[in-house]
mmCIF file of C-alpha atoms in Angstrom:
data_model
loop_
_atom_site.group_PDB
_atom_site.id
_atom_site.type_symbol
_atom_site.label_atom_id
_atom_site.label_comp_id
_atom_site.label_asym_id
_atom_site.label_seq_id
_atom_site.Cartn_x
_atom_site.Cartn_y
_atom_site.Cartn_z
ATOM 1 C CA MET A 178 64.865 55.067 161.189
ATOM 2 C CA LEU A 179 62.444 57.936 161.904
ATOM 3 C CA LEU A 180 58.879 56.843 162.869
ATOM 4 C CA SER A 181 55.570 58.118 161.580
ATOM 5 C CA THR A 182 52.244 58.631 163.206
ATOM 6 C CA THR A 183 48.943 59.661 161.691
ATOM 7 C CA LEU A 184 47.857 61.239 165.011
ATOM 8 C CA PRO A 185 49.555 64.235 166.575
ATOM 9 C CA LEU A 186 52.254 63.067 168.999
ATOM 10 C CA ALA A 187 50.203 64.483 171.891
ATOM 11 C CA GLU A 188 47.427 62.100 171.070
ATOM 12 C CA ALA A 189 49.562 59.115 170.020
ATOM 13 C CA TYR A 190 51.511 58.957 173.293
ATOM 14 C CA ASP A 191 50.086 59.176 176.838
ATOM 15 C CA LEU A 192 53.137 60.667 178.625
ATOM 16 C CA ALA A 193 55.817 63.065 177.634
ATOM 17 C CA LEU A 194 59.165 62.894 179.539
ATOM 18 C CA VAL A 195 60.268 66.458 178.927
ATOM 19 C CA ASP A 196 63.746 67.829 179.410
ATOM 20 C CA LEU A 197 64.086 71.334 180.845
ATOM 21 C CA ASP A 198 67.125 73.304 179.775
ATOM 22 C CA GLY A 199 67.004 73.768 176.062
ATOM 23 C CA VAL A 200 63.466 72.434 175.783
ATOM 24 C CA ALA A 201 61.075 74.243 178.197
ATOM 25 C CA TYR A 202 63.453 77.156 178.946
ATOM 26 C CA LYS A 203 66.997 78.331 178.565
ATOM 27 C CA GLY A 204 68.479 79.635 181.814
ATOM 28 C CA HIS A 205 65.750 81.927 183.137
ATOM 29 C CA ASP A 206 64.318 82.703 179.713
ATOM 30 C CA PRO A 207 61.370 80.936 178.045
ATOM 31 C CA ILE A 208 61.808 79.082 174.815
ATOM 32 C CA PRO A 209 59.395 80.270 172.058
ATOM 33 C CA HIS A 210 56.317 78.083 171.622
ATOM 34 C CA ALA A 211 57.282 75.803 174.580
ATOM 35 C CA ALA A 212 54.362 76.944 176.867
ATOM 36 C CA ASP A 213 51.796 76.832 174.126
ATOM 37 C CA GLY A 214 52.979 73.519 172.773
ATOM 38 C CA LEU A 215 52.973 71.765 176.192
ATOM 39 C CA THR A 216 49.744 73.374 177.334
ATOM 40 C CA ASP A 217 47.920 72.287 174.167
ATOM 41 C CA ALA A 218 49.447 68.779 174.464
ATOM 42 C CA ARG A 219 47.901 68.558 177.984
ATOM 43 C CA ARG A 220 44.513 69.569 176.594
ATOM 44 C CA ARG A 221 44.775 66.667 174.148
ATOM 45 C CA GLY A 222 45.286 64.173 176.972
ATOM 46 C CA MET A 223 49.055 63.886 177.137
ATOM 47 C CA ARG A 224 50.489 63.878 180.722
ATOM 48 C CA LEU A 225 53.815 65.567 181.378
ATOM 49 C CA VAL A 226 56.828 64.738 183.624
ATOM 50 C CA PHE A 227 59.797 67.019 183.533
ATOM 51 C CA VAL A 228 62.909 64.950 183.710
ATOM 52 C CA THR A 229 66.146 66.833 184.251
ATOM 53 C CA ASN A 230 69.769 66.103 184.868
ATOM 54 C CA ASN A 231 69.866 69.147 187.132
ATOM 55 C CA ALA A 232 70.345 67.908 190.670
ATOM 56 C CA SER A 233 70.775 71.212 192.379
ATOM 57 C CA ARG A 234 67.110 72.321 192.688
ATOM 58 C CA GLU A 235 64.128 71.077 194.583
ATOM 59 C CA PRO A 236 61.148 69.828 192.487
ATOM 60 C CA GLU A 237 59.086 72.636 194.048
ATOM 61 C CA SER A 238 61.533 75.188 192.683
ATOM 62 C CA VAL A 239 61.479 73.715 189.212
ATOM 63 C CA ALA A 240 57.651 73.591 189.235
ATOM 64 C CA ASP A 241 57.406 77.238 190.334
ATOM 65 C CA GLN A 242 59.698 78.312 187.535
ATOM 66 C CA LEU A 243 57.740 76.385 184.887
ATOM 67 C CA THR A 244 54.480 77.744 186.209
ATOM 68 C CA GLY A 245 55.869 81.238 186.052
ATOM 69 C CA LEU A 246 56.729 80.643 182.385
ATOM 70 C CA GLY A 247 53.107 79.670 181.575
ATOM 71 C CA ILE A 248 53.563 75.888 181.936
ATOM 72 C CA ALA A 249 51.460 75.029 184.931
ATOM 73 C CA THR A 250 53.378 72.276 186.818
ATOM 74 C CA SER A 251 53.139 70.585 190.203
ATOM 75 C CA PRO A 252 56.168 69.234 192.097
ATOM 76 C CA ASP A 253 55.106 65.610 191.521
ATOM 77 C CA GLU A 254 55.438 66.260 187.771
ATOM 78 C CA VAL A 255 59.208 66.856 188.202
ATOM 79 C CA MET A 256 61.805 64.060 188.290
ATOM 80 C CA THR A 257 65.345 65.216 189.022
ATOM 81 C CA ALA A 258 68.724 63.538 188.760
ATOM 82 C CA ALA A 259 68.916 64.081 192.511
ATOM 83 C CA GLN A 260 65.971 61.701 192.991
ATOM 84 C CA ALA A 261 67.474 59.229 190.612
ATOM 85 C CA ALA A 262 70.844 59.386 192.383
ATOM 86 C CA ALA A 263 69.244 58.706 195.723
ATOM 87 C CA ALA A 264 67.393 55.733 194.217
ATOM 88 C CA LEU A 265 70.679 54.465 192.788
ATOM 89 C CA LEU A 266 72.338 54.758 196.248
ATOM 90 C CA ARG A 267 69.637 52.594 197.700
ATOM 91 C CA HIS A 268 70.721 49.777 195.353
ATOM 92 C CA HIS A 269 74.311 49.878 196.614
ATOM 93 C CA VAL A 270 74.289 51.283 200.173
ATOM 94 C CA GLU A 271 72.458 50.115 203.284
ATOM 95 C CA PRO A 272 69.678 52.401 204.649
ATOM 96 C CA GLY A 273 70.953 54.806 207.288
ATOM 97 C CA ALA A 274 74.527 54.733 206.019
ATOM 98 C CA ARG A 275 76.679 57.851 206.034
ATOM 99 C CA VAL A 276 76.823 59.777 202.758
ATOM 100 C CA LEU A 277 78.793 62.844 201.784
ATOM 101 C CA VAL A 278 76.672 65.069 199.556
ATOM 102 C CA VAL A 279 78.544 67.398 197.189
ATOM 103 C CA GLY A 280 75.794 69.443 195.528
ATOM 104 C CA GLY A 281 72.800 71.726 196.009
ATOM 105 C CA ALA A 282 69.703 71.705 198.097
ATOM 106 C CA GLY A 283 67.853 69.374 195.776
ATOM 107 C CA LEU A 284 70.461 66.599 196.136
ATOM 108 C CA LEU A 285 70.660 67.084 199.908
ATOM 109 C CA THR A 286 66.878 66.781 200.258
ATOM 110 C CA ALA A 287 66.691 63.663 198.019
ATOM 111 C CA VAL A 288 69.485 61.824 199.829
ATOM 112 C CA THR A 289 68.010 62.695 203.204
ATOM 113 C CA ALA A 290 64.518 61.614 202.143
ATOM 114 C CA ALA A 291 65.991 58.293 200.960
ATOM 115 C CA GLY A 292 66.964 57.499 204.559
ATOM 116 C CA PHE A 293 70.717 58.235 204.596
ATOM 117 C CA GLU A 294 72.756 60.146 207.109
ATOM 118 C CA VAL A 295 74.326 63.175 205.464
ATOM 119 C CA VAL A 296 77.856 64.025 206.740
ATOM 120 C CA ALA A 297 80.056 67.031 206.217
ATOM 121 C CA GLY A 298 83.413 65.615 205.108
ATOM 122 C CA ALA A 299 85.708 62.690 204.499
ATOM 123 C CA ASP A 300 86.763 62.519 208.145
ATOM 124 C CA ASP A 301 83.190 61.454 209.031
ATOM 125 C CA GLU A 302 83.899 58.194 207.198
ATOM 126 C CA PRO A 303 81.107 58.178 204.630
ATOM 127 C CA VAL A 304 80.439 54.954 202.710
ATOM 128 C CA ALA A 305 79.441 56.919 199.634
ATOM 129 C CA VAL A 306 79.859 60.288 197.976
ATOM 130 C CA VAL A 307 77.019 61.553 195.824
ATOM 131 C CA GLN A 308 77.922 64.479 193.614
ATOM 132 C CA GLY A 309 75.605 66.824 191.744
ATOM 133 C CA PHE A 310 75.895 70.313 190.269
ATOM 134 C CA ALA A 311 75.540 73.490 192.213
ATOM 135 C CA PRO A 312 77.090 76.845 191.187
ATOM 136 C CA THR A 313 78.571 77.266 194.628
ATOM 137 C CA ILE A 314 80.730 74.162 194.560
ATOM 138 C CA GLY A 315 84.443 74.872 194.937
ATOM 139 C CA TRP A 316 87.778 73.287 195.535
ATOM 140 C CA ARG A 317 87.126 72.364 199.188
ATOM 141 C CA GLU A 318 84.050 70.373 198.382
ATOM 142 C CA LEU A 319 85.724 68.571 195.491
ATOM 143 C CA ALA A 320 88.746 67.812 197.715
ATOM 144 C CA GLU A 321 86.544 66.305 200.460
ATOM 145 C CA ALA A 322 84.925 64.070 197.863
ATOM 146 C CA ALA A 323 88.259 62.983 196.575
ATOM 147 C CA TYR A 324 89.579 62.213 200.125
ATOM 148 C CA ALA A 325 86.505 60.078 200.858
ATOM 149 C CA ILE A 326 86.712 58.185 197.547
ATOM 150 C CA GLU A 327 90.404 57.524 198.073
ATOM 151 C CA ARG A 328 89.478 55.895 201.381
ATOM 152 C CA GLY A 329 87.032 53.534 199.689
ATOM 153 C CA ALA A 330 83.742 55.457 199.487
ATOM 154 C CA LEU A 331 81.443 54.691 196.592
ATOM 155 C CA HIS A 332 81.251 57.570 194.072
ATOM 156 C CA VAL A 333 77.793 58.300 192.575
ATOM 157 C CA ALA A 334 77.236 61.169 190.176
ATOM 158 C CA SER A 335 73.818 62.626 189.521
ATOM 159 C CA ASN A 336 74.837 63.081 185.867
ATOM 160 C CA LEU A 337 77.879 63.468 183.643
ATOM 161 C CA ASP A 338 76.824 66.449 181.493
ATOM 162 C CA LEU A 339 79.990 68.254 180.590
ATOM 163 C CA SER A 340 78.165 71.554 179.940
ATOM 164 C CA LEU A 341 74.844 73.250 180.731
ATOM 165 C CA PRO A 342 73.080 75.955 178.815
ATOM 166 C CA THR A 343 72.597 79.359 180.372
ATOM 167 C CA GLU A 344 71.270 82.693 179.108
ATOM 168 C CA ARG A 345 74.883 83.711 178.453
ATOM 169 C CA GLY A 346 75.971 80.528 176.683
ATOM 170 C CA PHE A 347 77.354 77.151 177.737
ATOM 171 C CA ALA A 348 78.961 76.790 181.156
ATOM 172 C CA PRO A 349 80.771 73.782 182.828
ATOM 173 C CA GLY A 350 78.265 71.120 183.917
ATOM 174 C CA ASN A 351 78.404 68.465 186.607
ATOM 175 C CA GLY A 352 80.387 66.179 184.355
ATOM 176 C CA SER A 353 83.172 68.742 184.322
ATOM 177 C CA LEU A 354 83.259 68.904 188.140
ATOM 178 C CA VAL A 355 83.008 65.129 188.423
ATOM 179 C CA GLY A 356 85.924 64.932 186.025
ATOM 180 C CA ALA A 357 88.107 66.891 188.483
ATOM 181 C CA VAL A 358 87.384 64.300 191.246
ATOM 182 C CA VAL A 359 87.931 61.421 188.780
ATOM 183 C CA ALA A 360 91.282 62.957 187.710
ATOM 184 C CA ALA A 361 92.344 63.083 191.387
ATOM 185 C CA THR A 362 91.148 59.572 192.364
ATOM 186 C CA GLY A 363 91.204 57.522 189.221
ATOM 187 C CA VAL A 364 87.824 56.083 190.211
ATOM 188 C CA THR A 365 84.990 56.043 187.665
ATOM 189 C CA PRO A 366 81.691 56.949 189.283
ATOM 190 C CA LEU A 367 78.270 55.374 188.852
ATOM 191 C CA SER A 368 75.907 57.823 187.082
ATOM 192 C CA ALA A 369 72.182 58.168 187.730
ATOM 193 C CA GLY A 370 71.365 60.815 185.115
ATOM 194 C CA LYS A 371 70.720 60.622 181.460
ATOM 195 C CA PRO A 372 71.769 58.870 179.212
ATOM 196 C CA GLN A 373 71.349 56.117 181.930
ATOM 197 C CA PRO A 374 67.672 54.999 181.631
ATOM 198 C CA ASP A 375 66.878 55.052 185.356
ATOM 199 C CA MET A 376 65.161 58.444 185.565
ATOM 200 C CA TYR A 377 62.942 57.721 182.585
ATOM 201 C CA ARG A 378 61.922 54.354 183.929
ATOM 202 C CA LEU A 379 61.314 55.787 187.438
ATOM 203 C CA ALA A 380 59.127 58.572 185.955
ATOM 204 C CA VAL A 381 57.078 56.115 183.853
ATOM 205 C CA GLU A 382 56.644 53.796 186.784
ATOM 206 C CA ARG A 383 55.540 56.687 189.032
ATOM 207 C CA SER A 384 52.984 57.932 186.470
ATOM 208 C CA GLY A 385 51.616 54.532 185.456
ATOM 209 C CA ALA A 386 51.907 55.410 181.718
ATOM 210 C CA SER A 387 51.948 52.740 179.070
ATOM 211 C CA ASN A 388 53.129 54.667 175.976
ATOM 212 C CA PRO A 389 55.779 57.354 176.849
ATOM 213 C CA LEU A 390 57.622 59.736 174.566
ATOM 214 C CA VAL A 391 60.963 61.311 175.522
ATOM 215 C CA ILE A 392 61.447 64.976 174.496
ATOM 216 C CA GLY A 393 64.902 66.477 174.524
ATOM 217 C CA ASP A 394 67.370 68.809 172.838
ATOM 218 C CA ARG A 395 70.607 66.860 173.598
ATOM 219 C CA LEU A 396 71.336 63.694 171.564
ATOM 220 C CA ASP A 397 74.031 62.399 173.947
ATOM 221 C CA THR A 398 71.904 62.564 177.075
ATOM 222 C CA ASP A 399 68.126 63.011 176.329
ATOM 223 C CA LEU A 400 67.919 60.935 173.221
ATOM 224 C CA GLY A 401 70.684 58.543 174.268
ATOM 225 C CA GLY A 402 68.605 57.882 177.397
ATOM 226 C CA ALA A 403 65.557 57.266 175.299
ATOM 227 C CA VAL A 404 67.339 54.642 173.199
ATOM 228 C CA ALA A 405 68.716 53.032 176.390
ATOM 229 C CA ALA A 406 65.298 52.853 177.966
ATOM 230 C CA GLY A 407 63.575 51.612 174.788
ATOM 231 C CA TYR A 408 61.339 54.668 174.423
ATOM 232 C CA PRO A 409 60.724 56.710 171.283
ATOM 233 C CA GLY A 410 62.275 60.202 171.371
ATOM 234 C CA LEU A 411 61.383 63.595 169.890
ATOM 235 C CA HIS A 412 64.455 65.823 169.187
ATOM 236 C CA VAL A 413 63.539 69.481 169.297
ATOM 237 C CA LEU A 414 65.943 71.952 167.698
ATOM 238 C CA THR A 415 65.797 74.572 170.395
ATOM 239 C CA GLY A 416 68.857 73.716 172.476
ATOM 240 C CA VAL A 417 72.266 71.950 172.247
ATOM 241 C CA SER A 418 72.139 69.458 169.411
ATOM 242 C CA SER A 419 71.475 70.714 165.881
ATOM 243 C CA ALA A 420 69.711 69.091 162.961
ATOM 244 C CA ARG A 421 73.177 68.336 161.474
ATOM 245 C CA ASP A 422 74.128 66.584 164.745
ATOM 246 C CA ALA A 423 71.031 64.392 164.378
ATOM 247 C CA VAL A 424 72.038 63.348 160.836
ATOM 248 C CA LEU A 425 75.441 62.365 162.031
ATOM 249 C CA ALA A 426 74.294 60.700 165.268
ATOM 250 C CA PRO A 427 75.318 57.093 166.131
ATOM 251 C CA ALA A 428 72.478 54.592 166.382
ATOM 252 C CA THR A 429 72.626 54.869 170.213
ATOM 253 C CA GLU A 430 71.567 58.525 170.060
ATOM 254 C CA ARG A 431 69.142 58.768 167.199
ATOM 255 C CA PRO A 432 65.665 60.253 167.697
ATOM 256 C CA SER A 433 62.454 58.806 166.484
ATOM 257 C CA PHE A 434 60.987 62.178 165.546
ATOM 258 C CA LEU A 435 62.287 65.594 164.675
ATOM 259 C CA ALA A 436 60.685 68.999 165.243
ATOM 260 C CA ALA A 437 61.810 72.607 165.239
ATOM 261 C CA ASP A 438 60.172 73.171 168.602
ATOM 262 C CA LEU A 439 57.426 71.892 170.910
ATOM 263 C CA ARG A 440 54.747 72.731 168.410
ATOM 264 C CA GLY A 441 55.790 69.412 166.927
ATOM 265 C CA LEU A 442 53.782 67.682 169.630
ATOM 266 C CA LEU A 443 50.596 69.007 168.016
ATOM 267 C CA GLU A 444 51.260 67.540 164.571
ATOM 268 C CA PRO A 445 51.241 64.122 162.888
ATOM 269 C CA HIS A 446 54.694 63.048 161.773
ATOM 270 C CA ASP A 447 55.434 61.495 158.362
ATOM 271 C CA ALA A 448 58.539 59.449 157.903
ATOM 272 C CA PRO A 449 60.653 59.725 154.689
ATOM 273 C CA HIS A 450 60.144 56.947 152.095
ATOM 274 C CA GLU A 451 62.541 55.587 149.513
ATOM 275 C CA GLU A 452 62.003 56.442 145.855
ATOM 276 C CA GLN A 453 64.492 55.379 143.143
ATOM 277 C CA GLY A 454 67.518 55.682 145.472
ATOM 278 C CA TRP A 455 66.306 58.932 147.090
ATOM 279 C CA TRP A 456 64.731 59.363 150.495
ATOM 280 C CA ALA A 457 61.808 61.753 150.003
ATOM 281 C CA LEU A 458 59.251 63.579 152.109
ATOM 282 C CA ARG A 459 56.928 66.166 150.617
ATOM 283 C CA GLY A 460 59.271 68.470 148.551
ATOM 284 C CA ALA A 461 62.560 67.320 150.284
ATOM 285 C CA ALA A 462 64.812 64.560 149.014
ATOM 286 C CA ALA A 463 68.258 63.190 149.931
ATOM 287 C CA ARG A 464 70.531 60.365 149.057
ATOM 288 C CA VAL A 465 74.124 59.189 149.751
ATOM 289 C CA VAL A 466 76.356 58.643 146.712
ATOM 290 C CA ASP A 467 79.967 57.535 147.041
ATOM 291 C CA GLY A 468 79.975 58.338 150.750
ATOM 292 C CA ARG A 469 78.662 61.877 150.379
ATOM 293 C CA LEU A 470 75.202 63.273 151.221
ATOM 294 C CA GLU A 471 73.303 64.870 148.382
ATOM 295 C CA LEU A 472 70.283 67.091 149.073
ATOM 296 C CA ASP A 473 67.764 68.044 146.408
ATOM 297 C CA GLU A 474 67.907 71.831 145.937
ATOM 298 C CA ARG A 475 64.183 72.092 146.971
ATOM 299 C CA SER A 476 64.862 70.570 150.399
ATOM 300 C CA ARG A 477 64.129 73.047 153.125
ATOM 301 C CA GLY A 478 63.524 73.155 156.916
ATOM 302 C CA VAL A 479 62.787 70.243 159.181
ATOM 303 C CA ASP A 480 61.846 67.979 156.254
ATOM 304 C CA ALA A 481 65.370 68.449 154.799
ATOM 305 C CA ALA A 482 66.739 67.298 158.160
ATOM 306 C CA ARG A 483 64.330 64.296 158.096
ATOM 307 C CA VAL A 484 65.328 63.006 154.703
ATOM 308 C CA ALA A 485 68.998 63.655 155.422
ATOM 309 C CA CYS A 486 68.708 61.536 158.537
ATOM 310 C CA ALA A 487 66.988 58.772 156.613
ATOM 311 C CA ALA A 488 69.629 58.709 153.855
ATOM 312 C CA VAL A 489 72.674 58.905 156.109
ATOM 313 C CA TRP A 490 71.367 56.499 158.766
ATOM 314 C CA ARG A 491 70.557 53.868 156.118
ATOM 315 C CA ALA A 492 73.927 54.294 154.425
ATOM 316 C CA THR A 493 75.802 54.174 157.720
ATOM 317 C CA ASP A 494 73.958 51.153 159.031
ATOM 318 C CA GLY A 495 74.743 49.461 155.722
ATOM 319 C CA GLY A 496 78.497 49.937 156.286
ATOM 320 C CA THR A 497 79.110 53.085 154.254
ATOM 321 C CA LEU A 498 81.295 55.815 155.778
ATOM 322 C CA VAL A 499 79.578 59.078 155.113
ATOM 323 C CA ASP A 500 81.848 62.139 154.883
ATOM 324 C CA PRO A 501 80.685 64.546 157.643
ATOM 325 C CA ALA A 502 81.873 67.480 155.448
ATOM 326 C CA SER A 503 79.089 66.638 152.968
ATOM 327 C CA VAL A 504 76.354 67.212 155.650
ATOM 328 C CA PRO A 505 75.456 70.943 155.669
ATOM 329 C CA ASP A 506 74.196 73.008 158.585
ATOM 330 C CA LEU A 507 70.644 72.558 157.355
ATOM 331 C CA GLY A 508 69.597 75.884 158.900
ATOM 332 C CA VAL A 509 66.728 74.589 161.066
#
């Protein structure tokens, strides 16, 4: 169920593990209230680490972009899927081993820094292929990956996101490119990115935090990773997953808190409570009757989403099948 806190989230948690695309920015464009929300959260004592499934960019590049958008960031406050993939490689491959890198500069740097020898193709006999997104990847790079994997190389993916948000809409993500290699080889890769918990745990360990909060816009990766890691998660409604998606989310992807945007860090959060069969919060109320969600006509905004989550999650967890068609868009 949703959690409550009497303190603003920025004061109740000592570290925010913040997603990038769909949370801090969208493509090259800022997301409204992101800079103000994160800057004010820092003033209140919350530390930030930006945790991204993007493996194509160097932490320095990510930090520069965030700083340019009004979110002052240093490279050591960025944890990328490339760094997580290199850490995962270390658990499976001997130091100094040959690795074929299919991806961008960020992945190349991370694998090299981890002590592996980067090779150009399958004929160099790599013991592993590590694959991350870069917009320049084409058929030749995917073919070399497939050849190496067919010959026995371990396949590691930085992440399996099927899509990524851009200023023009959603484009194929690394998971789509990985899928082409999987279709050719039949080999399922290891994945370092969200929703696997490795990146979150690495970021928390590096920061020394004791009470982290995950912030994301995607239920399947950001919030799924939070659940897998055992950390509470804030779902902001500025990116991929909608309020309706949260209501219908399986237990493995449910957030602990909901907010329209990053201003939600600066507020206490009340959880809905049950009253005579209804889940209520301020003026909003919801219940499930005969497998259908009912919302009180006064229910509006994020509170409507919160009570709908409470009602549907309780019903679903109790074995009731809730008709998805009864869950409206909610308009948040």
